[in-house]
XYZ file of C-alpha atoms in Angstrom:
515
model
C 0.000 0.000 0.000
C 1.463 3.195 -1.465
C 2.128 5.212 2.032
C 0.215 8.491 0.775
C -2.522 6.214 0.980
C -1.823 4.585 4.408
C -3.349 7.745 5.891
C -6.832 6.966 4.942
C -6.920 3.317 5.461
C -8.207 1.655 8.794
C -8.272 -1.717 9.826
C -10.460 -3.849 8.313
C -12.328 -5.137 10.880
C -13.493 -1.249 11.146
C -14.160 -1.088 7.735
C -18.017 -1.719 6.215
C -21.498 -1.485 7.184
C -24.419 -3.195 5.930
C -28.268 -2.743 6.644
C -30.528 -5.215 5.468
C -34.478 -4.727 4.710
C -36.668 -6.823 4.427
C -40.031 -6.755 1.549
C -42.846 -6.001 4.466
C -40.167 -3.329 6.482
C -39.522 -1.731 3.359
C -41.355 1.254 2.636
C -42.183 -0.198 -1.170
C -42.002 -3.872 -1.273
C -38.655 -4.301 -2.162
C -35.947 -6.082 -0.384
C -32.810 -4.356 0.223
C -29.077 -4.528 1.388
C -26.156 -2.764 1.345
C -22.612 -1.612 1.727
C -20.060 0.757 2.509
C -16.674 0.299 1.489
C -14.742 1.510 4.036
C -10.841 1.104 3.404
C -8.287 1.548 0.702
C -9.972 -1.341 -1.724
C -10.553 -0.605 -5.610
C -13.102 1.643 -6.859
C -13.700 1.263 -10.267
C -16.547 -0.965 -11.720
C -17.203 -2.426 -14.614
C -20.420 -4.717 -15.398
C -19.216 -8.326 -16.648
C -21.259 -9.290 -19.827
C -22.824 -13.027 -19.477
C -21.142 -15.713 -21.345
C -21.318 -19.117 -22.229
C -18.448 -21.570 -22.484
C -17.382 -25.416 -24.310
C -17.430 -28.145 -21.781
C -13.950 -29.202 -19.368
C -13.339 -25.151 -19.000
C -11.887 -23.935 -16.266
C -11.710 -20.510 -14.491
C -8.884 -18.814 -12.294
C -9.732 -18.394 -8.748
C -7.592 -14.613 -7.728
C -6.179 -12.915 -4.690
C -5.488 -9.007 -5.133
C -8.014 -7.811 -7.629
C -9.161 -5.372 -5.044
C -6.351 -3.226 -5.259
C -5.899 -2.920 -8.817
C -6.336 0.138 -11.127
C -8.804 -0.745 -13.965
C -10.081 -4.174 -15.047
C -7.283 -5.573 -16.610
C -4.475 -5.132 -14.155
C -2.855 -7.787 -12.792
C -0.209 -6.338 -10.710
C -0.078 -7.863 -7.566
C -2.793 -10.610 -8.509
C -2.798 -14.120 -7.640
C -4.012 -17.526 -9.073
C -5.549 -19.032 -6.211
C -6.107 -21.872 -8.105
C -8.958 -23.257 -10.767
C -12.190 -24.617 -10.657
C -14.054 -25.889 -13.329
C -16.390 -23.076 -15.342
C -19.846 -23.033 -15.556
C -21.828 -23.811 -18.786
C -23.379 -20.061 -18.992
C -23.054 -17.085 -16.370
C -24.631 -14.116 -15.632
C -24.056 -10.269 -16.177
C -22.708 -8.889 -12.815
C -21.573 -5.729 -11.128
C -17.996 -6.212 -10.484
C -16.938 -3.745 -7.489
C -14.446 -4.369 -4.991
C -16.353 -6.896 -3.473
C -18.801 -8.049 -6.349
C -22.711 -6.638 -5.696
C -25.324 -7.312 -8.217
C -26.263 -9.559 -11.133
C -28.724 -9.962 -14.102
C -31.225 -11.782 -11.617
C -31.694 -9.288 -9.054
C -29.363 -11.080 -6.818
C -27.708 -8.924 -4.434
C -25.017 -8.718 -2.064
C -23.532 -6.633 0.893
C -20.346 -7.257 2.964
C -18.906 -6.401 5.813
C -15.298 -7.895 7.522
C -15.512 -9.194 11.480
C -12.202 -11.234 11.659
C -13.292 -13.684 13.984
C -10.607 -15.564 15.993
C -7.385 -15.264 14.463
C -6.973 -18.985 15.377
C -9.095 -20.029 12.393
C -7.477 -18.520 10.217
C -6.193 -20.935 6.802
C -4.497 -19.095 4.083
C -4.021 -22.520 1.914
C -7.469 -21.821 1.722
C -8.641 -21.150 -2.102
C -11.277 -18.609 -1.165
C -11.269 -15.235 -0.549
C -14.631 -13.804 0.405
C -14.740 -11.141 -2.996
C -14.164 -14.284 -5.454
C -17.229 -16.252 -3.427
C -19.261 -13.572 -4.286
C -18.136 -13.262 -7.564
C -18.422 -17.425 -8.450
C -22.220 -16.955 -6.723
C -23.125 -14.010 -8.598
C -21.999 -15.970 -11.923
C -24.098 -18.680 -11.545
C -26.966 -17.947 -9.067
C -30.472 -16.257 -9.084
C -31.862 -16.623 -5.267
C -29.843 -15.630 -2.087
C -30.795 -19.557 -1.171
C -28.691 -20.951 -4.445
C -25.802 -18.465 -3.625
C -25.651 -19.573 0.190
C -26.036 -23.404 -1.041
C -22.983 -22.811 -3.761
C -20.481 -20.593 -1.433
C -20.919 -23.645 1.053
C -20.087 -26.210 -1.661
C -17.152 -24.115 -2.896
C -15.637 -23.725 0.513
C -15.741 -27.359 1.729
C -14.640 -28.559 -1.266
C -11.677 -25.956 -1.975
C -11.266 -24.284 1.400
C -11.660 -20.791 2.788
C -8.607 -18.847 2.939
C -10.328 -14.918 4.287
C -10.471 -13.499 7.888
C -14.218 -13.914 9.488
C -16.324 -12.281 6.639
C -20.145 -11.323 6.657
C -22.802 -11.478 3.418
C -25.932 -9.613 3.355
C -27.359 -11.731 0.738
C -31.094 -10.605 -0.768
C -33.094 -11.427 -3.985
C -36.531 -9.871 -4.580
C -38.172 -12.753 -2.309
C -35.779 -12.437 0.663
C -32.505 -11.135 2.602
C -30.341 -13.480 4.133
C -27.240 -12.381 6.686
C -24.420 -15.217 5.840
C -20.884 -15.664 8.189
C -18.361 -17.853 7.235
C -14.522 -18.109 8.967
C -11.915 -21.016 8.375
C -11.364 -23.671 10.649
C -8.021 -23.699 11.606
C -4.144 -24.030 10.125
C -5.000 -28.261 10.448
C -7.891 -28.040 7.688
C -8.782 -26.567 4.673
C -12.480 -25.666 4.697
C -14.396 -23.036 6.623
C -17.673 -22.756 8.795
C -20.260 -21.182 8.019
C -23.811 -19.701 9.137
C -26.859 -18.457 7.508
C -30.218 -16.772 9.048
C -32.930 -15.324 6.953
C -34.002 -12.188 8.017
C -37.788 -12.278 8.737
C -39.714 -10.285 5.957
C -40.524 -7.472 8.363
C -37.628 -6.969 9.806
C -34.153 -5.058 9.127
C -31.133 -6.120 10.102
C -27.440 -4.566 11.038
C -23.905 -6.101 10.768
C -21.127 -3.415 10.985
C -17.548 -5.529 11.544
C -19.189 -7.541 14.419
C -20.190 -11.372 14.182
C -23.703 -10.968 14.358
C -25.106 -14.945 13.869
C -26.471 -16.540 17.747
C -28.315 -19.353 18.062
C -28.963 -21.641 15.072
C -32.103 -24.000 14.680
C -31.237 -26.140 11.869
C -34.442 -28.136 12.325
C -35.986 -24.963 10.328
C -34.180 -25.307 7.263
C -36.334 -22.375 5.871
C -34.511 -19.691 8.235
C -31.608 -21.180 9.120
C -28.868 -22.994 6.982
C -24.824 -23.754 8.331
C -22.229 -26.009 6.924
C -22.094 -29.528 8.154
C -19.727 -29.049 10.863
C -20.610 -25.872 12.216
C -20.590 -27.363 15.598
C -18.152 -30.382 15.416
C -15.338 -27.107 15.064
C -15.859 -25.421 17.789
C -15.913 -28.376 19.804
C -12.720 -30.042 18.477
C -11.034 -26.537 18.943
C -12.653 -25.969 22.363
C -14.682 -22.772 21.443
C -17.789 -24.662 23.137
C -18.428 -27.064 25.443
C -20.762 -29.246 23.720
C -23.652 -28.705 26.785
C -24.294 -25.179 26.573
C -26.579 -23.733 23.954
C -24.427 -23.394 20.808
C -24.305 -19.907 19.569
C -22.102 -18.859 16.321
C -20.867 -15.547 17.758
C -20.113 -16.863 20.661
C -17.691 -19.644 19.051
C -16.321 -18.090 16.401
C -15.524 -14.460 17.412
C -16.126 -14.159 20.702
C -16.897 -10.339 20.694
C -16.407 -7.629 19.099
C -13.502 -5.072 18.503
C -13.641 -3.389 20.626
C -12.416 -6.894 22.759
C -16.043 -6.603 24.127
C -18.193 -9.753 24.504
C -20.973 -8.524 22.827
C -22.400 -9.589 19.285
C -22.556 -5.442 18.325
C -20.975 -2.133 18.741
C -21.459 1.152 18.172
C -22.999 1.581 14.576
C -25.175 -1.254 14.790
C -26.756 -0.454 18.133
C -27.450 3.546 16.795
C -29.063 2.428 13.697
C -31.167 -0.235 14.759
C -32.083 2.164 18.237
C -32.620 4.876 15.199
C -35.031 2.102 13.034
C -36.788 0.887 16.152
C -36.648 3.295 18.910
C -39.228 1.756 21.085
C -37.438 -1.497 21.482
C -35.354 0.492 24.015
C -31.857 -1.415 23.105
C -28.886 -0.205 24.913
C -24.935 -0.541 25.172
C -25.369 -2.652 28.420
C -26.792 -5.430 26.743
C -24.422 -8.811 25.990
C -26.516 -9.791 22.638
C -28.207 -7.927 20.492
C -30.986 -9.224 18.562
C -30.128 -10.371 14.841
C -32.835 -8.417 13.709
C -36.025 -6.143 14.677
C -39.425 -4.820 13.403
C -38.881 -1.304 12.366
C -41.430 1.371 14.099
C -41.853 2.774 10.385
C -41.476 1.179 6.632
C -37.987 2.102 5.885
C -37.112 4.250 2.258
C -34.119 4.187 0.095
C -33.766 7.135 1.803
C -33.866 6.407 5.121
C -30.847 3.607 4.705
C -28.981 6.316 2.823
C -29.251 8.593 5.843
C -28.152 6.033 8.169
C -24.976 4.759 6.165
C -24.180 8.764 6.025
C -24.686 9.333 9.451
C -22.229 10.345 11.798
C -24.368 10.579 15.707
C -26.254 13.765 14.630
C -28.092 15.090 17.820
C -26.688 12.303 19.980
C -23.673 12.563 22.798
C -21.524 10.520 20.095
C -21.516 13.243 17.514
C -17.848 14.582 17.236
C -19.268 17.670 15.364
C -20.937 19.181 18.444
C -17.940 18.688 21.019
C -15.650 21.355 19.964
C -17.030 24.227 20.929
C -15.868 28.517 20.831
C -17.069 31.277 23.778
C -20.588 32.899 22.676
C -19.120 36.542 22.470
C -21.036 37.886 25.180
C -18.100 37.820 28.290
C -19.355 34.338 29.767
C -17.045 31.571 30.360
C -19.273 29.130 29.060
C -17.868 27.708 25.168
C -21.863 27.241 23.777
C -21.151 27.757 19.529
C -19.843 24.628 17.681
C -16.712 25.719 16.137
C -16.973 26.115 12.443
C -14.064 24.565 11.901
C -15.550 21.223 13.487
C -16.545 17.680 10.809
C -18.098 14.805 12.119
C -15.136 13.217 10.181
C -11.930 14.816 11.863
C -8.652 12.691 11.895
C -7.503 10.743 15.060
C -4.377 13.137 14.565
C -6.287 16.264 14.644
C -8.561 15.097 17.748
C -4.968 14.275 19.545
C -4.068 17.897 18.896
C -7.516 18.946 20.855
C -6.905 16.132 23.279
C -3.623 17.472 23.978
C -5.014 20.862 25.020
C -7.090 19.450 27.620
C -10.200 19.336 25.541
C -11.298 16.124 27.747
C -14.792 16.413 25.287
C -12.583 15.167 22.244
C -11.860 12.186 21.647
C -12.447 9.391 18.486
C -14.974 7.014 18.041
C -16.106 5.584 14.661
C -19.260 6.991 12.931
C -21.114 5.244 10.207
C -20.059 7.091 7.686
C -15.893 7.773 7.676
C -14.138 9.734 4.736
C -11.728 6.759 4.137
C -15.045 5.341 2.673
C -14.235 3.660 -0.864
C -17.865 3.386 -2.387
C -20.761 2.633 -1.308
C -23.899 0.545 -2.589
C -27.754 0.265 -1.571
C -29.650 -2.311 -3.743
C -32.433 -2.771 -3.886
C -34.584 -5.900 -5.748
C -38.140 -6.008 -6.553
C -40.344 -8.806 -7.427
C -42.815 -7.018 -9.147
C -40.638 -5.853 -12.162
C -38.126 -7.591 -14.929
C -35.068 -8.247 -13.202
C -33.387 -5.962 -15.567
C -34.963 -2.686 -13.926
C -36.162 -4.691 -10.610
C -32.660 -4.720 -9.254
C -30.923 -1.200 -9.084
C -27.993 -0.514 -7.202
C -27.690 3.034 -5.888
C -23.902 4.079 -5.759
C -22.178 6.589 -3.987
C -18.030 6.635 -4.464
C -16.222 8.617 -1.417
C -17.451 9.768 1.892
C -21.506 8.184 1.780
C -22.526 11.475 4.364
C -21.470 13.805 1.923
C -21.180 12.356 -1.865
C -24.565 11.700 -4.079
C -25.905 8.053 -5.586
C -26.606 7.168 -9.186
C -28.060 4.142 -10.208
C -26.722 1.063 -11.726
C -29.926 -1.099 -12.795
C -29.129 -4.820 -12.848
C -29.794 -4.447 -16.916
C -27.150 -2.101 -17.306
C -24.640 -3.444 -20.115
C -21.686 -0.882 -19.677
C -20.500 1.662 -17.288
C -19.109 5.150 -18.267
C -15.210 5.270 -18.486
C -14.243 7.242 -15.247
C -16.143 4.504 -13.153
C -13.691 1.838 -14.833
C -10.699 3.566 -13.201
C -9.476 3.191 -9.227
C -8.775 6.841 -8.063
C -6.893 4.887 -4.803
C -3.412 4.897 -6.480
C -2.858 8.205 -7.389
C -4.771 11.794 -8.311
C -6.055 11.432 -11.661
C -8.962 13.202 -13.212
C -10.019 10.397 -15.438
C -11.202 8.540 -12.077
C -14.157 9.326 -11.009
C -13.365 9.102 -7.343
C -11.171 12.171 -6.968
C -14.293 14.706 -8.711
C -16.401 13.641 -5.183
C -13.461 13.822 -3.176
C -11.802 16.330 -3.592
C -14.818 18.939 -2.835
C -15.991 16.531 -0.208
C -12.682 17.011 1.899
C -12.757 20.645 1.178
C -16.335 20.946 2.247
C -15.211 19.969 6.015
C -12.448 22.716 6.096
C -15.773 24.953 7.443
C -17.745 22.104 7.606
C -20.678 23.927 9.508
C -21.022 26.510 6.709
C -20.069 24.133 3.610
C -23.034 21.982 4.972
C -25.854 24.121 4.342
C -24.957 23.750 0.295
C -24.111 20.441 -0.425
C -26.632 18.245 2.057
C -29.369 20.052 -0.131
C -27.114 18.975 -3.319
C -26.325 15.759 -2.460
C -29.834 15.015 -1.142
C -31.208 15.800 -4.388
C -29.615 13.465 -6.747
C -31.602 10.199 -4.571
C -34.532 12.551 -5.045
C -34.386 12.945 -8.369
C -34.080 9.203 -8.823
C -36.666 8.394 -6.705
C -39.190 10.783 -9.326
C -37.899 9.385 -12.235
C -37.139 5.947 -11.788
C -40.840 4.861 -12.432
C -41.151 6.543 -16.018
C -37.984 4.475 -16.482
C -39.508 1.463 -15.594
C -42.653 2.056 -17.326
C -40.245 2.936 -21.039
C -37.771 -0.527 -19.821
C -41.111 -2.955 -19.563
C -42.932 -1.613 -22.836
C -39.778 -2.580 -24.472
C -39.116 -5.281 -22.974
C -42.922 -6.409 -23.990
C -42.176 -5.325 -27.530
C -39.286 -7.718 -27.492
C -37.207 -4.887 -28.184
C -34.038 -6.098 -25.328
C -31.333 -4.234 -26.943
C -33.522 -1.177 -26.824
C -34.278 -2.260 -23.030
C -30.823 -2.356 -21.907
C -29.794 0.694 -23.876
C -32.348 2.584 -21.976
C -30.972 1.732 -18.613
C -27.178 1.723 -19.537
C -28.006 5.824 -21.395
C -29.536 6.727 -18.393
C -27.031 5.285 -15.552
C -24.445 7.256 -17.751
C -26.708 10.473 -18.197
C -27.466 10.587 -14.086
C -23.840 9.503 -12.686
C -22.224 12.587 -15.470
C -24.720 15.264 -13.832
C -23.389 14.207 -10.199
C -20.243 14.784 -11.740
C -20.391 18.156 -12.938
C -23.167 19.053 -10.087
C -19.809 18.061 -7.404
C -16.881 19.398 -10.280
C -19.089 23.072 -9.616
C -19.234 22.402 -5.536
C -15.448 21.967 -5.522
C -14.968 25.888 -7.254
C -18.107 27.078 -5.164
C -15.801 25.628 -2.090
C -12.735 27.442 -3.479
C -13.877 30.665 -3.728
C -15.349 30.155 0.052
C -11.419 29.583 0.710
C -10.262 32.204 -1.022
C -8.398 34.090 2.359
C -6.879 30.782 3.790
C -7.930 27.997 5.594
């Protein structure tokens, strides 16, 4: 990792959130997950067309695709090893970690490490090329869970403690998986269906409890998802088994608790009345919401940063009021809910005992970020969009990548991680995004409004959109279908571009006598 770059990056089992939704908590029938990016992984895209292929072929299994620079690149990539190919596969967004194909099926990720103990690296799997192999050849979240199992036992697991949020327009399914130790090459694994009303956190914790695998229509786990932890003495064999419990033991904080921070604030924030609070040692999996929950609403919550709670880093620093008093009662303008552990030191230092870090939902190391959402009562091709945001997700605005899509403008095809360039699209969102937080609480009032108005722009015109994709679609006209959809992915992620290109001179010009 270049070390310009080592500034920005976190550990990874700090780095994602995902919120789940299911159809009945959703506030239009559709089921949804998601994903924030949250480290120094790749952030171009590129949508994989669908092929088909002879009998006997094989396909490379890779290691370090998520740090190349566009989708050829092979520096610093792997063979893993070969498996043999499928007959056909399906069109698939390829991000970092691999999010949406053809058939509306969907995934989110987030990394909880687990025990370092069960860690194999002879493994063949990392978690990205799961995803990628599932998206290939599977239409429900039950087939991808089914094939990842197959494809670990058989090859072995070779990732850190990683977390799915796995939906299709029927369901949304929270998957865990770890290895099983330096003796054997395989992995363990969990699955739990989310109940249809119902959302559902994971945020770098191990979220998966108790497991009835006599209800194979909630619950699914590989074959020796107990016989593990019992050889390795993670359980006793007489308690109540509980996958959390064995296989992480806590969370990052070293706590041992199945949650921290983010997912107790969001799921307190979706379902206030439940009362949930930091004293508790398990948090429920999942929870009825006390209101449908939007597009919006998730979008909010992966931006958030503790707004109007005692977490929120932007309303600690405070200046005096002007009037003689001692009291410090105006938030500094200079204050972000994103300020670096180094500049909080420099506070802390000063005897500012208010200051001090703590990880918000949404963090400016933030790569990309995705909410998808899949719908059951359109063609796949428009059913499954995937709204993307690349940068910071509390500042930078989505576009949508329908599941028909066939191609992806050029600047999305290039990782803006390596180095400034301006053919990246990463770098024209972050750039004004880290200027915006230089006077944070004046920048604010300009591009919340801006940024909040690409979704709701979407949100209007997605339904003429689907009405033009199905007419076409019942005209037999596919080509015309997908054109549709891939024109108007194009025509909505340009405007963010130029709508952010403008912000960053507006911000500028609001610097113009220092900073």
């Amino acid at each position: 990792m270049p070390a310009v770059m080592m500034l920005s990056a976190r550990e990874n089992y700090d780095a994602c959130t995902s919120i789940m939704v299911g159809k009945k908590a959703s506030a239009d029938g559709s089921v949804m997950t998601s994903h924030t990016c949250d480290s120094w992984y790749r952030t171009w895209m590129q949508m994989v067309a669908p092929a088909q292929y002879a009998n006997d072929t094989i396909t490379e299994i890779l290691d370090g695709r998520m740090h190349t620079e566009y989708p050829g690149s092979r520096d610093g990539v792997k063979v893993s090893g070969t498996i043999p190919q499928a007959k056909s596969t399906f069109r698939y967004l390829d991000t970092a970690y691999p999010c949406l194909n053809e058939r509306q099926l969907a995934m989110g990720e987030t990394t909880y490490s687990g025990r370092d103990t069960l860690i194999n690296k002879n493994g063949m799997f990392k978690i990205e090329e799961l995803q990628r192999i599932a998206l290939e050849r599977c239409s429900t979240a039950r087939e991808a869970i089914t094939l990842m199992g197959e494809l670990i036992k058989q090859y072995g697991y070779g990732d850190a403690g990683e977390c799915l949020t796995i939906a299709d327009p029927n369901e949304v399914w929270i998957f865990e998986v770890q290895g099983e130790g330096p003796d054997s090459i395989g992995g363990v694994w969990a699955a739990v269906r989310i109940p249809d009303d119902h959302i559902a956190v994971s945020a770098n914790v191990s979220r998966i409890g108790k497991l009835d695998l006599s209800d194979p229509d909630n619950y699914m786990a590989s074959d020796n998802v107990k016989d593990v932890a019992l050889r390795l003495g993670l359980w006793n064999g007489e308690d109540e088994f509980s996958f959390w419990k064995a296989y992480s033991g806590g969370n990052y904080a070293k706590e041992p608790k199945n949650y921290s921070v983010r997912e107790l604030f969001i799921m307190n924030q979706l379902a206030p009345e439940a009362g949930f609070t930091a004293d508790l040692e398990e948090l429920p999996l999942s929870v009825k919401p006390s209101s449908k929950v939007s597009v919006e609403d998730v979008a909010k919550l992966l931006g958030s940063y503790y707004e109007g709670t005692s977490n929120c880093l932007a309303d600690r620093l405070k200046v005096k009021n002007g009037s003689g008093e001692d009291a410090d009662t105006i938030v500094s303008p200079v204050a972000n809910p994103w300020m670096r552990p180094d500049e909080i030191a420099v506070y802390e230092a000063m005897g500012d005992s208010a200051m001090h870090n703590i990880r918000t939902v949404s963090v400016s190391w933030c790569a990309y970020s995705t909410i998808i959402q899949c719908r059951d009562w359109l063609p796949d091709g428009v059913g499954g969009v995937a709204w993307v945001c690349l940068d910071n997700p509390g500042q930078s605005p989505r576009f949508p990548i329908f599941a028909g899509v066939t191609d992806l403008p050029d600047m999305l095809k290039i990782c803006g991680q390596h180095r400034d360039r301006d053919d990246a699209a990463l770098w024209h969102y972050r750039k004004p995004n880290r200027l915006a937080t230089v006077r944070w609480g004046k920048s604010r009032q300009f591009t919340e409004p801006e940024r909040d108005r690409f979704l709701a722009k979407g949100m209007r015109e997605l339904p003429h959109i689907e009405s033009l994709y199905k007419s076409l679609i019942k005209e037999d006209k596919t080509e015309e279908a997908q054109k549709l959809l891939t024109d108007y992915t194009a025509d909505f992620f340009g405007a963010t571009i130029v709508s952010w290109d403008q912000l960053g001179r507006r911000l500028w010009r609001q610097h113009w006598s220092g900073f």
